[in-house]
């Protein structure tokens, strides 16, 4: 089997060439089941030739036949606020692609596709899809839909206007998270074939998913120019080092937490033991005073303890 370069690195370099856009378009077509066209690569910190190259964040803007927007991001490194950044990216796309002074009905629907090479929560599937849906409090079928008569009454719209309206939930953004490292299945569908390639860097000869045929032609390691091969090898070494550093950090953090937990446990145990000893000593003193003929009020005056504590200690005899 041929040695192909990793998709995330290719996105930064080879696939920016318009002649190779069909590779990415094939991935998105496999995901959405419809034709998708790349509009442009968005400028971001990952598109700069710096030492941070190993983090390899890539942003792409695409469009489907309905002129809905699709933003694509690849992320290698773990980020606690990753979902927040997904939301920010979608919000920015919405505001960037509506003309100044346009009516709100010109807002375009946005899909956010996120290809991640790190652990992101729990779950067994490798494709997660989220969508905002509005639903009535009492009737599950009441999804922000107004009848023709209601539209005429509240908004003065004609029936032909009503038929053109979309449900509110259809307009709101949708999110896809492709968890590459969680794929552990036999590739049976075009999307399976793509996720398998994203994880392994291998394209079996019998793969038929859109875009993979072009990937075979343009992403072979042994056909890269010498400078590109060296850059790719440096990138792979950086990725391996990065994973090692992150793994070591997690292990050190776990061990430190375990050590602190044991220390806290010993301190807490000592504190509990001392407290139980004091309670036992106090109970024995109360019992001795009671056996000496003192009543509860007298013991309270002598020990400065509440009568309730004295009564509780005597009730346990």
PDB file of N, CA and C in Angstrom, residues 38 47 146 170 233 305:
ATOM      1  N   UNK A  38     -15.679  24.232  -2.299  1.00  0.00           N
ATOM      2  CA  UNK A  38     -14.786  25.046  -1.481  1.00  0.00           C
ATOM      3  C   UNK A  38     -14.774  26.468  -2.020  1.00  0.00           C
ATOM      4  N   UNK A  47      -2.078  28.977   9.267  1.00  0.00           N
ATOM      5  CA  UNK A  47      -1.622  29.120   7.896  1.00  0.00           C
ATOM      6  C   UNK A  47      -0.287  29.846   7.796  1.00  0.00           C
ATOM      7  N   UNK A 146     -46.504  28.518  12.545  1.00  0.00           N
ATOM      8  CA  UNK A 146     -47.732  29.295  12.594  1.00  0.00           C
ATOM      9  C   UNK A 146     -48.581  28.947  11.381  1.00  0.00           C
ATOM     10  N   UNK A 170     -34.708  25.129  11.479  1.00  0.00           N
ATOM     11  CA  UNK A 170     -34.007  24.842  10.240  1.00  0.00           C
ATOM     12  C   UNK A 170     -32.969  25.893   9.915  1.00  0.00           C
ATOM     13  N   UNK A 233       8.259  15.431   7.377  1.00  0.00           N
ATOM     14  CA  UNK A 233       8.891  14.622   8.419  1.00  0.00           C
ATOM     15  C   UNK A 233       9.094  15.433   9.696  1.00  0.00           C
ATOM     16  N   UNK A 305     -20.710  22.369  78.879  1.00  0.00           N
ATOM     17  CA  UNK A 305     -21.272  21.742  77.679  1.00  0.00           C
ATOM     18  C   UNK A 305     -22.780  21.945  77.631  1.00  0.00           C
TER      19      UNK A 305
END
